[in-house]
Short mmCIF file of C-alpha atoms in Angstrom, two decimals:
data_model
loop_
_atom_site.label_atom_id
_atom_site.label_comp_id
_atom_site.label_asym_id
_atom_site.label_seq_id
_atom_site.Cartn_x
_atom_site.Cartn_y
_atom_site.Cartn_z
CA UNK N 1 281.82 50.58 247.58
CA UNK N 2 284.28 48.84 250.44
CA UNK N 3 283.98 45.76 247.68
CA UNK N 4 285.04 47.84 244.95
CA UNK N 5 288.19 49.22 247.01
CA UNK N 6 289.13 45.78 247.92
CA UNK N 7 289.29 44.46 244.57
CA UNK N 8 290.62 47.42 242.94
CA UNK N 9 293.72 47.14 246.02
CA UNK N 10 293.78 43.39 245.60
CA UNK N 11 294.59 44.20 241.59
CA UNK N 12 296.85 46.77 242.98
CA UNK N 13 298.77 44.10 244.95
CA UNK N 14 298.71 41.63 241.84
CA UNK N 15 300.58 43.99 239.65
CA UNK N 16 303.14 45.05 242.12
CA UNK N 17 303.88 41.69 242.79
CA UNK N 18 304.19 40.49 239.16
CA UNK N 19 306.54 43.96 238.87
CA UNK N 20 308.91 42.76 241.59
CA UNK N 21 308.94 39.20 239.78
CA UNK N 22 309.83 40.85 237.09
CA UNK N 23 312.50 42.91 237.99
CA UNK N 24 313.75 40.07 240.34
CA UNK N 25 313.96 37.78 236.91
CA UNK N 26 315.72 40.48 234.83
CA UNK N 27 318.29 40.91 237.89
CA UNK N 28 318.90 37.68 237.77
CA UNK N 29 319.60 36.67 234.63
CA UNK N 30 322.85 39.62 234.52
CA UNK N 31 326.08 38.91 235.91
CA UNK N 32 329.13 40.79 236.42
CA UNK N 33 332.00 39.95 234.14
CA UNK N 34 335.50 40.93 235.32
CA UNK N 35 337.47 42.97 232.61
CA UNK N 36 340.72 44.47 232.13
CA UNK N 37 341.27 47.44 230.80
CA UNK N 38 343.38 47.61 227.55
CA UNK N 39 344.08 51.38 228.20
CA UNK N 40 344.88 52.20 232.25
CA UNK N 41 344.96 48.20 232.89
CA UNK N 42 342.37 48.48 235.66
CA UNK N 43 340.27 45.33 236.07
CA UNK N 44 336.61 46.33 237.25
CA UNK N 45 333.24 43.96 236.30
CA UNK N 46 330.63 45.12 233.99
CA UNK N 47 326.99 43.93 233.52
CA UNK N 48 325.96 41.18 231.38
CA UNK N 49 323.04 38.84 230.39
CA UNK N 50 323.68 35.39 230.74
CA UNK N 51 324.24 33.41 227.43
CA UNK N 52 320.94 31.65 226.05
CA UNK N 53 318.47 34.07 228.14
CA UNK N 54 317.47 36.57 225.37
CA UNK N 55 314.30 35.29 223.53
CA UNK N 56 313.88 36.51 220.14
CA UNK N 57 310.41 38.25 219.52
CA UNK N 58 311.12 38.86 215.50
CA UNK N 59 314.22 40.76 213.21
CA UNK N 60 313.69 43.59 211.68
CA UNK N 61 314.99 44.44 208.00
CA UNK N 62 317.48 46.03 208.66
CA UNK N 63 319.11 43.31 211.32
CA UNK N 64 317.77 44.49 214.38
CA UNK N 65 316.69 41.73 216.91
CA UNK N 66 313.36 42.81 218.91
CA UNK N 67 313.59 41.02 222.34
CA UNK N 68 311.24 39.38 224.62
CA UNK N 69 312.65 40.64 227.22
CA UNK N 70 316.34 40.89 228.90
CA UNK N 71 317.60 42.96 225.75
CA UNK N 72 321.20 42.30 225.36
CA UNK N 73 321.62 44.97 223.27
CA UNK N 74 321.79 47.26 226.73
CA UNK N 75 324.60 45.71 227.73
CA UNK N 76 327.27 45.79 224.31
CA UNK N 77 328.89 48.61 225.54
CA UNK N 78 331.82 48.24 228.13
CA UNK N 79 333.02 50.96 230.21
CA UNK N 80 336.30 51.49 232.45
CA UNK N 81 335.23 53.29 235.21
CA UNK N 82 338.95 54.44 235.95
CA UNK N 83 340.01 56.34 233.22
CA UNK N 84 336.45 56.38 230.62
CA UNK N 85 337.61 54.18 227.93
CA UNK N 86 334.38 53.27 226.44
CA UNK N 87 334.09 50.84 223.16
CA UNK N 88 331.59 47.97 222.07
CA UNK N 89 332.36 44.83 224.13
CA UNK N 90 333.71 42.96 220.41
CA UNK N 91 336.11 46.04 220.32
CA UNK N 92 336.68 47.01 223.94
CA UNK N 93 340.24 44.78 224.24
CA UNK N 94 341.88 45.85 220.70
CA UNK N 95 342.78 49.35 221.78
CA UNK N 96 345.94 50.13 219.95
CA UNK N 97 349.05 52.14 221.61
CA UNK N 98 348.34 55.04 219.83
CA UNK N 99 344.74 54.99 220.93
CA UNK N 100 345.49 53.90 224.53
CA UNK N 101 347.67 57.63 224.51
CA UNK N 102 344.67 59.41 223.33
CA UNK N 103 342.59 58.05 225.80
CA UNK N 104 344.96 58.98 228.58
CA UNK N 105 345.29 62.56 226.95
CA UNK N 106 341.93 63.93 225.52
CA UNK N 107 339.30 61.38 227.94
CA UNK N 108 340.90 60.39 231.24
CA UNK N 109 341.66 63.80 232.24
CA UNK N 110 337.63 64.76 231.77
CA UNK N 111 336.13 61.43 232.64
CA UNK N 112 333.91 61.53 235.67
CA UNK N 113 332.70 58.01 236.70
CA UNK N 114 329.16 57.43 236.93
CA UNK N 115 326.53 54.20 238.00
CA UNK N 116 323.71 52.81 236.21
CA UNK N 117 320.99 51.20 237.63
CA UNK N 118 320.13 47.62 237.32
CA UNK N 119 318.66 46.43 234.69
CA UNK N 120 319.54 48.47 231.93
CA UNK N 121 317.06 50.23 229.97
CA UNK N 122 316.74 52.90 226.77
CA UNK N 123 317.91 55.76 228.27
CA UNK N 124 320.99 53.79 229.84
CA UNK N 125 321.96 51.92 226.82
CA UNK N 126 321.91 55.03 224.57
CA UNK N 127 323.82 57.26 227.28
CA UNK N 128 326.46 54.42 226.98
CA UNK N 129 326.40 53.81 223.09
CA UNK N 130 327.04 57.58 223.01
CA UNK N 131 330.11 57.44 224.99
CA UNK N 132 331.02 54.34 223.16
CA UNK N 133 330.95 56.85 220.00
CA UNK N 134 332.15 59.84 221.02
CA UNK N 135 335.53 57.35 222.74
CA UNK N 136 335.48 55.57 218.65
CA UNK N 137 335.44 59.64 217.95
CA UNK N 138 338.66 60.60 219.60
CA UNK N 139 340.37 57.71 219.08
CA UNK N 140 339.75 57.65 215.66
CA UNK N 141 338.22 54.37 215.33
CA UNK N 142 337.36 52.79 211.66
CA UNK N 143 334.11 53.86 209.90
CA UNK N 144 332.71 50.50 210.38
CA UNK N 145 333.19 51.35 213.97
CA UNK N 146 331.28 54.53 213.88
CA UNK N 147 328.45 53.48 211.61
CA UNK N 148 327.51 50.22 213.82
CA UNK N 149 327.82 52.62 217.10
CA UNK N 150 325.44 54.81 215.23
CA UNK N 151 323.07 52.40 213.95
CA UNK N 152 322.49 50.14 217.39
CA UNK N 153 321.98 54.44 218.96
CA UNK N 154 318.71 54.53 216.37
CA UNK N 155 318.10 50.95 217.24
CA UNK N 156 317.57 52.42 220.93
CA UNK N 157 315.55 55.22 219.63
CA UNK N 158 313.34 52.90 217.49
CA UNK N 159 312.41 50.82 220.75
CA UNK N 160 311.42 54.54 222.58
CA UNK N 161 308.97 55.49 219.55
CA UNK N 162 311.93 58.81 218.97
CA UNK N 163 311.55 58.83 214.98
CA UNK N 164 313.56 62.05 214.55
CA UNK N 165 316.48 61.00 216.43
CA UNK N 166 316.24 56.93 214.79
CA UNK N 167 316.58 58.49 211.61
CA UNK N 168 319.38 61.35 212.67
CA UNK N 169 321.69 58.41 213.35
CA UNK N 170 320.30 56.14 210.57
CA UNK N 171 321.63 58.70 208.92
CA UNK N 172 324.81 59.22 210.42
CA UNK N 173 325.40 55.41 210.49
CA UNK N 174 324.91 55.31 206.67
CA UNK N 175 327.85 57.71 206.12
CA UNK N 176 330.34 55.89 208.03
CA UNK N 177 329.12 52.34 206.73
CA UNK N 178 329.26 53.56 202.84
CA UNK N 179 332.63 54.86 203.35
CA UNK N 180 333.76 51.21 205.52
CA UNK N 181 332.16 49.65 202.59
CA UNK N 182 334.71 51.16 199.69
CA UNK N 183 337.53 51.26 202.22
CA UNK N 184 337.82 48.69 204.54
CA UNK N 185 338.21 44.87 204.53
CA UNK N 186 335.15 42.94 204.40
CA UNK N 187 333.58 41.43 206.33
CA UNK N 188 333.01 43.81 208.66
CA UNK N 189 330.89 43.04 212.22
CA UNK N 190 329.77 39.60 211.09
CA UNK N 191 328.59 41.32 207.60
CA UNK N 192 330.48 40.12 204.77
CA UNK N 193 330.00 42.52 201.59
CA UNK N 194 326.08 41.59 200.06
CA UNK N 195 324.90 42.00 203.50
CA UNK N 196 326.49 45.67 203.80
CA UNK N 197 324.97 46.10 200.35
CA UNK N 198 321.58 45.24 201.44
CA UNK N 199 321.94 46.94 204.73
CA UNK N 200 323.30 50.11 202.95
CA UNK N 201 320.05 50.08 200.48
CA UNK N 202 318.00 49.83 203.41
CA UNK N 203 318.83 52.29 205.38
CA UNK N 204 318.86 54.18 202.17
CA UNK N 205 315.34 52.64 201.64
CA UNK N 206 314.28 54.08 205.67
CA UNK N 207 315.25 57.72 205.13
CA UNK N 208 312.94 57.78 201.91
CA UNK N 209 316.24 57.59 199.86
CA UNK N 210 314.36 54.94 197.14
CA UNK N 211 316.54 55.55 194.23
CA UNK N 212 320.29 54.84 196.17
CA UNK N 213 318.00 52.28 197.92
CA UNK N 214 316.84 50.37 194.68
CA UNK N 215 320.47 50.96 192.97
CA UNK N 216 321.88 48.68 196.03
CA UNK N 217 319.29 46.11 196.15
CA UNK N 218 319.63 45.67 192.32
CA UNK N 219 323.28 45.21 192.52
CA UNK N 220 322.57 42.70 195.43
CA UNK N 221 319.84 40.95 193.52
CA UNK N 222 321.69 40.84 190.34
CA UNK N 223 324.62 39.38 191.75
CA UNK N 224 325.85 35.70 191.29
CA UNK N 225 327.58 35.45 194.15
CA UNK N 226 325.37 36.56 196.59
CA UNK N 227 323.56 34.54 198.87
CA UNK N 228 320.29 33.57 198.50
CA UNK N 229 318.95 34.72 201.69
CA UNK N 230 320.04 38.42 200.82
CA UNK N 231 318.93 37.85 197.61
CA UNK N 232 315.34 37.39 199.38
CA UNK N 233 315.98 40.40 201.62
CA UNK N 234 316.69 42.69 198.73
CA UNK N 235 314.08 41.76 196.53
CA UNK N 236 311.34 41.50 199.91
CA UNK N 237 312.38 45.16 199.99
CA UNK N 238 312.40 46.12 196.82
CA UNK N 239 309.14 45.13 196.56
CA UNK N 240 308.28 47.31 199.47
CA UNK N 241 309.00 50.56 197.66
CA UNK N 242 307.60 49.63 194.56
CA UNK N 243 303.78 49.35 196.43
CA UNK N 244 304.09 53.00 198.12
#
């Protein structure tokens, strides 16, 4: 019995230890970049993971990067702390002057500042996309803005198991991309215009949507000028609808 309780507390210790070496490892591999503020011109630092630390575990098909560990994806969203103007990190320091005044007149005067523990997790990266939104919201950001907010939210929800929410703003981010798609310039986010097309068939495809889905991946698989690797994607997921 004493034996037993030894072990079991030596296991105990084990764990703990390989939790703090852990978190210790994920603490250090963030580091605080100093920003300015496009919109109240405060400079504060925000978190962020160290270039060539995240270790890709596989892609899913509709672009989203599953971690090792160290997810960077917690950390896209930058936040003022002075006056709340929230935005993805690639869009945080092209505020407009007309957007700047809207922040100062419909989010300053209600923004209360708040901290997030070290490292980010779920919870904190969605709490932060969704300001991110609701800022792209009031500010009225481009569709492409909206729909990439929305679809990294259900990428959060995927990682927490939340189906019902994933697919709330799968669907929401569908909306926003299909309209950036017939009226914005492409490329949008990295994703010139087959990839939207495949991306906008899959979500299509992941909200049990099969005929819009199979109408984009045809286009994309019928198309001369799209690349090959799309090509691949399409047809890969094609294929997947035709076997349920």
């Amino acid at each position: 019995m004493i034996k037993s309780n030894i072990d079991k507390n030596i296991r105990n210790t084990k764990e703990s230890l390989s939790n703090i070496d852990n978190y210790t490892s994920k603490i250090n591999n963030i580091f605080l970049k100093a920003v300015d503020c496009p919109s109240c011109k405060n400079s504060f630092k925000t978190p962020t993971i160290k270039v060539n630390i995240p270790r890709v575990a596989s892609r899913d098909s509709d672009f989203f990067i599953r971690y090792v560990s160290d997810n960077p994806y917690f950390y896209e969203v930058w936040i003022c702390p002075s006056c709340g103007y929230s935005a993805l990190k690639s869009d945080f320091p092209k505020l407009r002057d007309y957007q700047a005044k809207l922040v100062k007149e419909k989010i300053t005067p209600k923004w209360v500042d708040r901290e997030y523990a070290l490292p980010f997790n779920e919870k904190t990266a969605i709490e932060r996309y969704k300001l991110a939104l609701v800022n792209s919201l009031i500010i009225e950001s481009k569709s492409s803005t909206k729909g990439i907010i929305c679809l990294k939210i259900a990428w959060m929800y995927r990682l927490i198991l939340d189906e019902t929410n994933e697919k709330n703003y799968i669907k929401q981010a569908l909306i926003a991309l299909e309209d950036a798609y017939i009226n914005e310039k492409l490329p949008i986010y990295g994703l010139d215009r087959f990839s939207i097309m495949y991306l906008i068939g899959e979500l299509n495809k992941r909200l049990g949507e099969n005929t819009m889905a199979l109408r984009w991946f045809s286009e994309v698989i019928t198309s001369i000028s799209a690349p090959q690797k799309v090509k691949e994607m399409a047809r890969d997921s094609k294929d997947k609808i035709g076997r349920y």
